[in-house]
Amino acid sequence: EHYTYAGHQIIIQESIEHFGAVVWPGALALSQYLESNQEQFNLKDKKVLEIGAGTGLVSIVACILGAYVTATDLPEVLENLSFNISRNTQNMNTHKPEVRKLVWGEGLNEDFPVSTYHYDFILATDVVYHHTALDPLLATMVYFCKPGTVLLWANKFRFSTDYEFLEKLCNIFNTTILAEFPESNVKLLKA
């Protein structure tokens, strides 16, 4: 798949083997939003963590916009994620992105100790769908969101569980809807 953001041609290799190997609507919405709202969300030289990075599109866009990016996902997705990020950032004069394993709710303090890791932005797209990892996902968001951290979450709302997750998020964080994309049923939230 070919995309253009921030003046760069991005080529994404997808795979049908894993959920994380497809570009979902939330990734397109957040990529477009970051490109169009650089004054509001200036990523230049900011530390950005993408959880559930999938194909890496959002991490690549954040990298193009000048961020120090750490793209994370499950072990089985990392090979394709690394390939896409490397292919699309290798010849750019940007901070070299890092690709790391992150299983929501597991080993957070061992793999990402609070004393060492602080992020300005946490990015997440289409991480909430009909699955059993919603509580570990919320715990992971809470773990990484320190005072001053902004969580940007774009999601296609499909199921009642999506709205239940949103309600839990709103109970923990000061949450606002930044944008809605009715054609794809995607909401973009800031927390």
mmCIF file with all atom_site columns, C-alpha atoms in Angstrom:
data_model
loop_
_atom_site.group_PDB
_atom_site.id
_atom_site.type_symbol
_atom_site.label_atom_id
_atom_site.label_alt_id
_atom_site.label_comp_id
_atom_site.label_asym_id
_atom_site.label_entity_id
_atom_site.label_seq_id
_atom_site.pdbx_PDB_ins_code
_atom_site.Cartn_x
_atom_site.Cartn_y
_atom_site.Cartn_z
_atom_site.occupancy
_atom_site.B_iso_or_equiv
_atom_site.pdbx_formal_charge
_atom_site.auth_seq_id
_atom_site.auth_comp_id
_atom_site.auth_asym_id
_atom_site.auth_atom_id
_atom_site.pdbx_PDB_model_num
ATOM 1   C CA . GLU A 1 1   ? 0.000   0.000   0.000  1.00 0.00 ? 1   GLU A CA 1
ATOM 2   C CA . HIS A 1 2   ? 1.178   3.515   -0.846 1.00 0.00 ? 2   HIS A CA 1
ATOM 3   C CA . TYR A 1 3   ? 0.471   6.601   1.272  1.00 0.00 ? 3   TYR A CA 1
ATOM 4   C CA . THR A 1 4   ? 1.677   10.203  1.249  1.00 0.00 ? 4   THR A CA 1
ATOM 5   C CA . TYR A 1 5   ? 2.027   12.176  4.479  1.00 0.00 ? 5   TYR A CA 1
ATOM 6   C CA . ALA A 1 6   ? 4.079   15.290  5.247  1.00 0.00 ? 6   ALA A CA 1
ATOM 7   C CA . GLY A 1 7   ? 5.432   15.279  1.695  1.00 0.00 ? 7   GLY A CA 1
ATOM 8   C CA . HIS A 1 8   ? 6.817   11.738  1.906  1.00 0.00 ? 8   HIS A CA 1
ATOM 9   C CA . GLN A 1 9   ? 5.801   8.662   -0.043 1.00 0.00 ? 9   GLN A CA 1
ATOM 10  C CA . ILE A 1 10  ? 5.292   5.797   2.410  1.00 0.00 ? 10  ILE A CA 1
ATOM 11  C CA . ILE A 1 11  ? 5.118   2.183   1.267  1.00 0.00 ? 11  ILE A CA 1
ATOM 12  C CA . ILE A 1 12  ? 3.562   -0.268  3.717  1.00 0.00 ? 12  ILE A CA 1
ATOM 13  C CA . GLN A 1 13  ? 3.799   -4.034  3.427  1.00 0.00 ? 13  GLN A CA 1
ATOM 14  C CA . GLU A 1 14  ? 0.676   -5.640  4.869  1.00 0.00 ? 14  GLU A CA 1
ATOM 15  C CA . SER A 1 15  ? 0.069   -9.241  5.854  1.00 0.00 ? 15  SER A CA 1
ATOM 16  C CA . ILE A 1 16  ? -3.127  -11.178 6.414  1.00 0.00 ? 16  ILE A CA 1
ATOM 17  C CA . GLU A 1 17  ? -1.540  -13.368 9.086  1.00 0.00 ? 17  GLU A CA 1
ATOM 18  C CA . HIS A 1 18  ? -2.048  -10.998 12.049 1.00 0.00 ? 18  HIS A CA 1
ATOM 19  C CA . PHE A 1 19  ? -4.445  -8.212  13.064 1.00 0.00 ? 19  PHE A CA 1
ATOM 20  C CA . GLY A 1 20  ? -1.398  -5.987  13.489 1.00 0.00 ? 20  GLY A CA 1
ATOM 21  C CA . ALA A 1 21  ? -0.246  -6.409  9.918  1.00 0.00 ? 21  ALA A CA 1
ATOM 22  C CA . VAL A 1 22  ? -3.020  -4.410  8.270  1.00 0.00 ? 22  VAL A CA 1
ATOM 23  C CA . VAL A 1 23  ? -3.441  -0.608  8.070  1.00 0.00 ? 23  VAL A CA 1
ATOM 24  C CA . TRP A 1 24  ? -6.680  0.086   9.971  1.00 0.00 ? 24  TRP A CA 1
ATOM 25  C CA . PRO A 1 25  ? -8.846  3.240   9.623  1.00 0.00 ? 25  PRO A CA 1
ATOM 26  C CA . GLY A 1 26  ? -7.646  4.714   12.922 1.00 0.00 ? 26  GLY A CA 1
ATOM 27  C CA . ALA A 1 27  ? -4.037  4.774   11.656 1.00 0.00 ? 27  ALA A CA 1
ATOM 28  C CA . LEU A 1 28  ? -5.072  6.733   8.571  1.00 0.00 ? 28  LEU A CA 1
ATOM 29  C CA . ALA A 1 29  ? -7.111  9.172   10.697 1.00 0.00 ? 29  ALA A CA 1
ATOM 30  C CA . LEU A 1 30  ? -4.311  9.811   13.209 1.00 0.00 ? 30  LEU A CA 1
ATOM 31  C CA . SER A 1 31  ? -1.643  10.119  10.481 1.00 0.00 ? 31  SER A CA 1
ATOM 32  C CA . GLN A 1 32  ? -3.793  12.687  8.666  1.00 0.00 ? 32  GLN A CA 1
ATOM 33  C CA . TYR A 1 33  ? -4.495  14.559  11.914 1.00 0.00 ? 33  TYR A CA 1
ATOM 34  C CA . LEU A 1 34  ? -0.824  14.720  12.951 1.00 0.00 ? 34  LEU A CA 1
ATOM 35  C CA . GLU A 1 35  ? 0.136   16.000  9.508  1.00 0.00 ? 35  GLU A CA 1
ATOM 36  C CA . SER A 1 36  ? -2.601  18.677  9.527  1.00 0.00 ? 36  SER A CA 1
ATOM 37  C CA . ASN A 1 37  ? -2.184  19.839  13.150 1.00 0.00 ? 37  ASN A CA 1
ATOM 38  C CA . GLN A 1 38  ? 1.567   20.236  13.561 1.00 0.00 ? 38  GLN A CA 1
ATOM 39  C CA . GLU A 1 39  ? 1.182   23.544  15.436 1.00 0.00 ? 39  GLU A CA 1
ATOM 40  C CA . GLN A 1 40  ? -1.151  22.002  18.000 1.00 0.00 ? 40  GLN A CA 1
ATOM 41  C CA . PHE A 1 41  ? 0.842   18.761  18.323 1.00 0.00 ? 41  PHE A CA 1
ATOM 42  C CA . ASN A 1 42  ? 4.451   19.551  17.481 1.00 0.00 ? 42  ASN A CA 1
ATOM 43  C CA . LEU A 1 43  ? 6.290   16.210  17.506 1.00 0.00 ? 43  LEU A CA 1
ATOM 44  C CA . LYS A 1 44  ? 9.713   17.638  16.637 1.00 0.00 ? 44  LYS A CA 1
ATOM 45  C CA . ASP A 1 45  ? 12.285  16.237  19.085 1.00 0.00 ? 45  ASP A CA 1
ATOM 46  C CA . LYS A 1 46  ? 9.499   14.802  21.273 1.00 0.00 ? 46  LYS A CA 1
ATOM 47  C CA . LYS A 1 47  ? 9.598   11.267  22.672 1.00 0.00 ? 47  LYS A CA 1
ATOM 48  C CA . VAL A 1 48  ? 6.761   9.239   21.181 1.00 0.00 ? 48  VAL A CA 1
ATOM 49  C CA . LEU A 1 49  ? 5.632   5.720   22.067 1.00 0.00 ? 49  LEU A CA 1
ATOM 50  C CA . GLU A 1 50  ? 3.215   3.933   19.769 1.00 0.00 ? 50  GLU A CA 1
ATOM 51  C CA . ILE A 1 51  ? 1.459   0.982   21.392 1.00 0.00 ? 51  ILE A CA 1
ATOM 52  C CA . GLY A 1 52  ? 0.046   -1.618  19.031 1.00 0.00 ? 52  GLY A CA 1
ATOM 53  C CA . ALA A 1 53  ? 2.001   -0.079  16.142 1.00 0.00 ? 53  ALA A CA 1
ATOM 54  C CA . GLY A 1 54  ? 0.947   -2.784  13.670 1.00 0.00 ? 54  GLY A CA 1
ATOM 55  C CA . THR A 1 55  ? 2.354   -1.944  10.246 1.00 0.00 ? 55  THR A CA 1
ATOM 56  C CA . GLY A 1 56  ? 4.112   1.143   11.592 1.00 0.00 ? 56  GLY A CA 1
ATOM 57  C CA . LEU A 1 57  ? 2.345   3.802   9.505  1.00 0.00 ? 57  LEU A CA 1
ATOM 58  C CA . VAL A 1 58  ? 1.686   6.168   12.441 1.00 0.00 ? 58  VAL A CA 1
ATOM 59  C CA . SER A 1 59  ? 5.215   5.674   13.818 1.00 0.00 ? 59  SER A CA 1
ATOM 60  C CA . ILE A 1 60  ? 6.659   6.465   10.370 1.00 0.00 ? 60  ILE A CA 1
ATOM 61  C CA . VAL A 1 61  ? 4.579   9.656   10.121 1.00 0.00 ? 61  VAL A CA 1
ATOM 62  C CA . ALA A 1 62  ? 5.662   10.683  13.651 1.00 0.00 ? 62  ALA A CA 1
ATOM 63  C CA . CYS A 1 63  ? 9.283   10.045  12.646 1.00 0.00 ? 63  CYS A CA 1
ATOM 64  C CA . ILE A 1 64  ? 8.893   12.165  9.494  1.00 0.00 ? 64  ILE A CA 1
ATOM 65  C CA . LEU A 1 65  ? 7.500   14.931  11.732 1.00 0.00 ? 65  LEU A CA 1
ATOM 66  C CA . GLY A 1 66  ? 10.730  14.805  13.779 1.00 0.00 ? 66  GLY A CA 1
ATOM 67  C CA . ALA A 1 67  ? 9.875   12.650  16.803 1.00 0.00 ? 67  ALA A CA 1
ATOM 68  C CA . TYR A 1 68  ? 12.033  10.161  18.669 1.00 0.00 ? 68  TYR A CA 1
ATOM 69  C CA . VAL A 1 69  ? 9.798   7.146   18.053 1.00 0.00 ? 69  VAL A CA 1
ATOM 70  C CA . THR A 1 70  ? 9.521   3.823   19.848 1.00 0.00 ? 70  THR A CA 1
ATOM 71  C CA . ALA A 1 71  ? 7.110   1.550   17.961 1.00 0.00 ? 71  ALA A CA 1
ATOM 72  C CA . THR A 1 72  ? 5.831   -1.424  19.969 1.00 0.00 ? 72  THR A CA 1
ATOM 73  C CA . ASP A 1 73  ? 3.704   -4.477  19.314 1.00 0.00 ? 73  ASP A CA 1
ATOM 74  C CA . LEU A 1 74  ? 3.446   -8.197  19.959 1.00 0.00 ? 74  LEU A CA 1
ATOM 75  C CA . PRO A 1 75  ? 6.449   -10.390 19.037 1.00 0.00 ? 75  PRO A CA 1
ATOM 76  C CA . GLU A 1 76  ? 4.749   -11.964 15.994 1.00 0.00 ? 76  GLU A CA 1
ATOM 77  C CA . VAL A 1 77  ? 4.201   -8.515  14.418 1.00 0.00 ? 77  VAL A CA 1
ATOM 78  C CA . LEU A 1 78  ? 7.708   -7.096  14.963 1.00 0.00 ? 78  LEU A CA 1
ATOM 79  C CA . GLU A 1 79  ? 9.357   -8.474  11.820 1.00 0.00 ? 79  GLU A CA 1
ATOM 80  C CA . ASN A 1 80  ? 6.907   -6.765  9.440  1.00 0.00 ? 80  ASN A CA 1
ATOM 81  C CA . LEU A 1 81  ? 6.825   -3.643  11.645 1.00 0.00 ? 81  LEU A CA 1
ATOM 82  C CA . SER A 1 82  ? 10.638  -3.381  11.585 1.00 0.00 ? 82  SER A CA 1
ATOM 83  C CA . PHE A 1 83  ? 10.704  -3.939  7.816  1.00 0.00 ? 83  PHE A CA 1
ATOM 84  C CA . ASN A 1 84  ? 8.195   -1.120  7.154  1.00 0.00 ? 84  ASN A CA 1
ATOM 85  C CA . ILE A 1 85  ? 9.847   1.339   9.524  1.00 0.00 ? 85  ILE A CA 1
ATOM 86  C CA . SER A 1 86  ? 13.336  0.625   8.204  1.00 0.00 ? 86  SER A CA 1
ATOM 87  C CA . ARG A 1 87  ? 12.235  0.802   4.553  1.00 0.00 ? 87  ARG A CA 1
ATOM 88  C CA . ASN A 1 88  ? 10.500  4.164   5.040  1.00 0.00 ? 88  ASN A CA 1
ATOM 89  C CA . THR A 1 89  ? 12.970  5.947   7.333  1.00 0.00 ? 89  THR A CA 1
ATOM 90  C CA . GLN A 1 90  ? 16.431  4.657   6.315  1.00 0.00 ? 90  GLN A CA 1
ATOM 91  C CA . ASN A 1 91  ? 17.282  7.515   3.934  1.00 0.00 ? 91  ASN A CA 1
ATOM 92  C CA . MET A 1 92  ? 15.747  10.309  5.978  1.00 0.00 ? 92  MET A CA 1
ATOM 93  C CA . ASN A 1 93  ? 17.588  12.780  8.141  1.00 0.00 ? 93  ASN A CA 1
ATOM 94  C CA . THR A 1 94  ? 15.468  11.968  11.201 1.00 0.00 ? 94  THR A CA 1
ATOM 95  C CA . HIS A 1 95  ? 15.873  10.321  14.585 1.00 0.00 ? 95  HIS A CA 1
ATOM 96  C CA . LYS A 1 96  ? 16.292  6.575   14.083 1.00 0.00 ? 96  LYS A CA 1
ATOM 97  C CA . PRO A 1 97  ? 13.088  4.882   15.284 1.00 0.00 ? 97  PRO A CA 1
ATOM 98  C CA . GLU A 1 98  ? 13.231  1.964   17.702 1.00 0.00 ? 98  GLU A CA 1
ATOM 99  C CA . VAL A 1 99  ? 11.058  -1.165  17.429 1.00 0.00 ? 99  VAL A CA 1
ATOM 100 C CA . ARG A 1 100 ? 10.353  -3.086  20.642 1.00 0.00 ? 100 ARG A CA 1
ATOM 101 C CA . LYS A 1 101 ? 8.175   -5.860  21.945 1.00 0.00 ? 101 LYS A CA 1
ATOM 102 C CA . LEU A 1 102 ? 5.344   -4.802  24.246 1.00 0.00 ? 102 LEU A CA 1
ATOM 103 C CA . VAL A 1 103 ? 2.696   -7.159  25.558 1.00 0.00 ? 103 VAL A CA 1
ATOM 104 C CA . TRP A 1 104 ? 0.049   -4.996  27.236 1.00 0.00 ? 104 TRP A CA 1
ATOM 105 C CA . GLY A 1 105 ? 0.147   -5.249  31.004 1.00 0.00 ? 105 GLY A CA 1
ATOM 106 C CA . GLU A 1 106 ? 3.161   -7.598  31.081 1.00 0.00 ? 106 GLU A CA 1
ATOM 107 C CA . GLY A 1 107 ? 6.683   -6.795  32.249 1.00 0.00 ? 107 GLY A CA 1
ATOM 108 C CA . LEU A 1 108 ? 6.185   -3.033  31.944 1.00 0.00 ? 108 LEU A CA 1
ATOM 109 C CA . ASN A 1 109 ? 8.483   -2.071  34.795 1.00 0.00 ? 109 ASN A CA 1
ATOM 110 C CA . GLU A 1 110 ? 11.165  -4.548  33.697 1.00 0.00 ? 110 GLU A CA 1
ATOM 111 C CA . ASP A 1 111 ? 11.108  -3.574  29.998 1.00 0.00 ? 111 ASP A CA 1
ATOM 112 C CA . PHE A 1 112 ? 10.267  0.138   30.393 1.00 0.00 ? 112 PHE A CA 1
ATOM 113 C CA . PRO A 1 113 ? 11.348  1.242   33.914 1.00 0.00 ? 113 PRO A CA 1
ATOM 114 C CA . VAL A 1 114 ? 9.662   4.461   35.015 1.00 0.00 ? 114 VAL A CA 1
ATOM 115 C CA . SER A 1 115 ? 13.009  5.943   36.045 1.00 0.00 ? 115 SER A CA 1
ATOM 116 C CA . THR A 1 116 ? 14.337  5.712   32.460 1.00 0.00 ? 116 THR A CA 1
ATOM 117 C CA . TYR A 1 117 ? 11.349  5.963   30.131 1.00 0.00 ? 117 TYR A CA 1
ATOM 118 C CA . HIS A 1 118 ? 9.216   9.075   29.881 1.00 0.00 ? 118 HIS A CA 1
ATOM 119 C CA . TYR A 1 119 ? 7.220   9.870   26.773 1.00 0.00 ? 119 TYR A CA 1
ATOM 120 C CA . ASP A 1 120 ? 5.719   13.162  25.618 1.00 0.00 ? 120 ASP A CA 1
ATOM 121 C CA . PHE A 1 121 ? 3.125   11.390  23.485 1.00 0.00 ? 121 PHE A CA 1
ATOM 122 C CA . ILE A 1 122 ? 1.523   7.953   23.554 1.00 0.00 ? 122 ILE A CA 1
ATOM 123 C CA . LEU A 1 123 ? -0.090  7.054   20.225 1.00 0.00 ? 123 LEU A CA 1
ATOM 124 C CA . ALA A 1 124 ? -2.604  4.256   19.784 1.00 0.00 ? 124 ALA A CA 1
ATOM 125 C CA . THR A 1 125 ? -4.795  3.413   16.798 1.00 0.00 ? 125 THR A CA 1
ATOM 126 C CA . ASP A 1 126 ? -7.482  0.755   16.544 1.00 0.00 ? 126 ASP A CA 1
ATOM 127 C CA . VAL A 1 127 ? -6.154  -1.005  19.634 1.00 0.00 ? 127 VAL A CA 1
ATOM 128 C CA . VAL A 1 128 ? -9.674  -1.457  21.019 1.00 0.00 ? 128 VAL A CA 1
ATOM 129 C CA . TYR A 1 129 ? -11.746 -4.097  19.279 1.00 0.00 ? 129 TYR A CA 1
ATOM 130 C CA . HIS A 1 130 ? -13.471 -7.260  20.373 1.00 0.00 ? 130 HIS A CA 1
ATOM 131 C CA . HIS A 1 131 ? -10.709 -8.927  22.400 1.00 0.00 ? 131 HIS A CA 1
ATOM 132 C CA . THR A 1 132 ? -9.851  -9.911  25.945 1.00 0.00 ? 132 THR A CA 1
ATOM 133 C CA . ALA A 1 133 ? -6.848  -7.611  26.423 1.00 0.00 ? 133 ALA A CA 1
ATOM 134 C CA . LEU A 1 134 ? -8.791  -4.413  27.158 1.00 0.00 ? 134 LEU A CA 1
ATOM 135 C CA . ASP A 1 135 ? -7.967  -4.291  30.887 1.00 0.00 ? 135 ASP A CA 1
ATOM 136 C CA . PRO A 1 136 ? -4.226  -4.885  30.258 1.00 0.00 ? 136 PRO A CA 1
ATOM 137 C CA . LEU A 1 137 ? -4.387  -2.234  27.493 1.00 0.00 ? 137 LEU A CA 1
ATOM 138 C CA . LEU A 1 138 ? -5.884  0.321   29.897 1.00 0.00 ? 138 LEU A CA 1
ATOM 139 C CA . ALA A 1 139 ? -3.288  -0.588  32.545 1.00 0.00 ? 139 ALA A CA 1
ATOM 140 C CA . THR A 1 140 ? -0.556  -0.064  29.933 1.00 0.00 ? 140 THR A CA 1
ATOM 141 C CA . MET A 1 141 ? -1.937  3.357   28.968 1.00 0.00 ? 141 MET A CA 1
ATOM 142 C CA . VAL A 1 142 ? -2.068  4.356   32.646 1.00 0.00 ? 142 VAL A CA 1
ATOM 143 C CA . TYR A 1 143 ? 1.492   3.081   33.187 1.00 0.00 ? 143 TYR A CA 1
ATOM 144 C CA . PHE A 1 144 ? 2.979   5.177   30.383 1.00 0.00 ? 144 PHE A CA 1
ATOM 145 C CA . CYS A 1 145 ? 0.906   8.345   30.917 1.00 0.00 ? 145 CYS A CA 1
ATOM 146 C CA . LYS A 1 146 ? 2.807   10.461  33.407 1.00 0.00 ? 146 LYS A CA 1
ATOM 147 C CA . PRO A 1 147 ? 2.082   14.136  34.183 1.00 0.00 ? 147 PRO A CA 1
ATOM 148 C CA . GLY A 1 148 ? 2.632   16.026  30.916 1.00 0.00 ? 148 GLY A CA 1
ATOM 149 C CA . THR A 1 149 ? 2.135   12.989  28.665 1.00 0.00 ? 149 THR A CA 1
ATOM 150 C CA . VAL A 1 150 ? -0.541  13.302  25.961 1.00 0.00 ? 150 VAL A CA 1
ATOM 151 C CA . LEU A 1 151 ? -2.340  10.170  24.798 1.00 0.00 ? 151 LEU A CA 1
ATOM 152 C CA . LEU A 1 152 ? -3.733  10.342  21.254 1.00 0.00 ? 152 LEU A CA 1
ATOM 153 C CA . TRP A 1 153 ? -6.068  7.433   20.547 1.00 0.00 ? 153 TRP A CA 1
ATOM 154 C CA . ALA A 1 154 ? -7.874  6.944   17.221 1.00 0.00 ? 154 ALA A CA 1
ATOM 155 C CA . ASN A 1 155 ? -10.315 4.066   16.965 1.00 0.00 ? 155 ASN A CA 1
ATOM 156 C CA . LYS A 1 156 ? -13.038 2.796   14.709 1.00 0.00 ? 156 LYS A CA 1
ATOM 157 C CA . PHE A 1 157 ? -16.002 2.255   17.017 1.00 0.00 ? 157 PHE A CA 1
ATOM 158 C CA . ARG A 1 158 ? -17.646 -1.051  16.156 1.00 0.00 ? 158 ARG A CA 1
ATOM 159 C CA . PHE A 1 159 ? -18.801 -2.811  19.341 1.00 0.00 ? 159 PHE A CA 1
ATOM 160 C CA . SER A 1 160 ? -20.319 -1.957  22.723 1.00 0.00 ? 160 SER A CA 1
ATOM 161 C CA . THR A 1 161 ? -16.964 -2.981  24.271 1.00 0.00 ? 161 THR A CA 1
ATOM 162 C CA . ASP A 1 162 ? -15.350 -0.032  22.429 1.00 0.00 ? 162 ASP A CA 1
ATOM 163 C CA . TYR A 1 163 ? -17.680 2.402   24.203 1.00 0.00 ? 163 TYR A CA 1
ATOM 164 C CA . GLU A 1 164 ? -17.197 0.619   27.541 1.00 0.00 ? 164 GLU A CA 1
ATOM 165 C CA . PHE A 1 165 ? -13.430 1.060   27.148 1.00 0.00 ? 165 PHE A CA 1
ATOM 166 C CA . LEU A 1 166 ? -13.946 4.744   26.310 1.00 0.00 ? 166 LEU A CA 1
ATOM 167 C CA . GLU A 1 167 ? -16.002 5.160   29.485 1.00 0.00 ? 167 GLU A CA 1
ATOM 168 C CA . LYS A 1 168 ? -13.238 3.576   31.593 1.00 0.00 ? 168 LYS A CA 1
ATOM 169 C CA . LEU A 1 169 ? -10.656 5.824   29.912 1.00 0.00 ? 169 LEU A CA 1
ATOM 170 C CA . CYS A 1 170 ? -12.778 8.912   30.655 1.00 0.00 ? 170 CYS A CA 1
ATOM 171 C CA . ASN A 1 171 ? -13.005 7.883   34.324 1.00 0.00 ? 171 ASN A CA 1
ATOM 172 C CA . ILE A 1 172 ? -9.190  7.900   34.603 1.00 0.00 ? 172 ILE A CA 1
ATOM 173 C CA . PHE A 1 173 ? -8.059  10.643  32.219 1.00 0.00 ? 173 PHE A CA 1
ATOM 174 C CA . ASN A 1 174 ? -9.188  14.112  31.264 1.00 0.00 ? 174 ASN A CA 1
ATOM 175 C CA . THR A 1 175 ? -10.458 13.107  27.802 1.00 0.00 ? 175 THR A CA 1
ATOM 176 C CA . THR A 1 176 ? -11.649 15.183  24.843 1.00 0.00 ? 176 THR A CA 1
ATOM 177 C CA . ILE A 1 177 ? -12.721 14.237  21.327 1.00 0.00 ? 177 ILE A CA 1
ATOM 178 C CA . LEU A 1 178 ? -10.397 16.030  18.906 1.00 0.00 ? 178 LEU A CA 1
ATOM 179 C CA . ALA A 1 179 ? -12.001 14.851  15.668 1.00 0.00 ? 179 ALA A CA 1
ATOM 180 C CA . GLU A 1 180 ? -14.574 12.470  14.263 1.00 0.00 ? 180 GLU A CA 1
ATOM 181 C CA . PHE A 1 181 ? -14.391 10.811  10.882 1.00 0.00 ? 181 PHE A CA 1
ATOM 182 C CA . PRO A 1 182 ? -17.999 9.751   10.174 1.00 0.00 ? 182 PRO A CA 1
ATOM 183 C CA . GLU A 1 183 ? -17.164 8.063   6.845  1.00 0.00 ? 183 GLU A CA 1
ATOM 184 C CA . SER A 1 184 ? -14.997 5.510   8.689  1.00 0.00 ? 184 SER A CA 1
ATOM 185 C CA . ASN A 1 185 ? -16.738 5.685   12.096 1.00 0.00 ? 185 ASN A CA 1
ATOM 186 C CA . VAL A 1 186 ? -13.406 6.732   13.676 1.00 0.00 ? 186 VAL A CA 1
ATOM 187 C CA . LYS A 1 187 ? -13.108 8.966   16.719 1.00 0.00 ? 187 LYS A CA 1
ATOM 188 C CA . LEU A 1 188 ? -9.824  10.631  17.675 1.00 0.00 ? 188 LEU A CA 1
ATOM 189 C CA . LEU A 1 189 ? -9.411  11.330  21.371 1.00 0.00 ? 189 LEU A CA 1
ATOM 190 C CA . LYS A 1 190 ? -6.858  13.181  23.446 1.00 0.00 ? 190 LYS A CA 1
ATOM 191 C CA . ALA A 1 191 ? -6.308  12.163  27.046 1.00 0.00 ? 191 ALA A CA 1
#
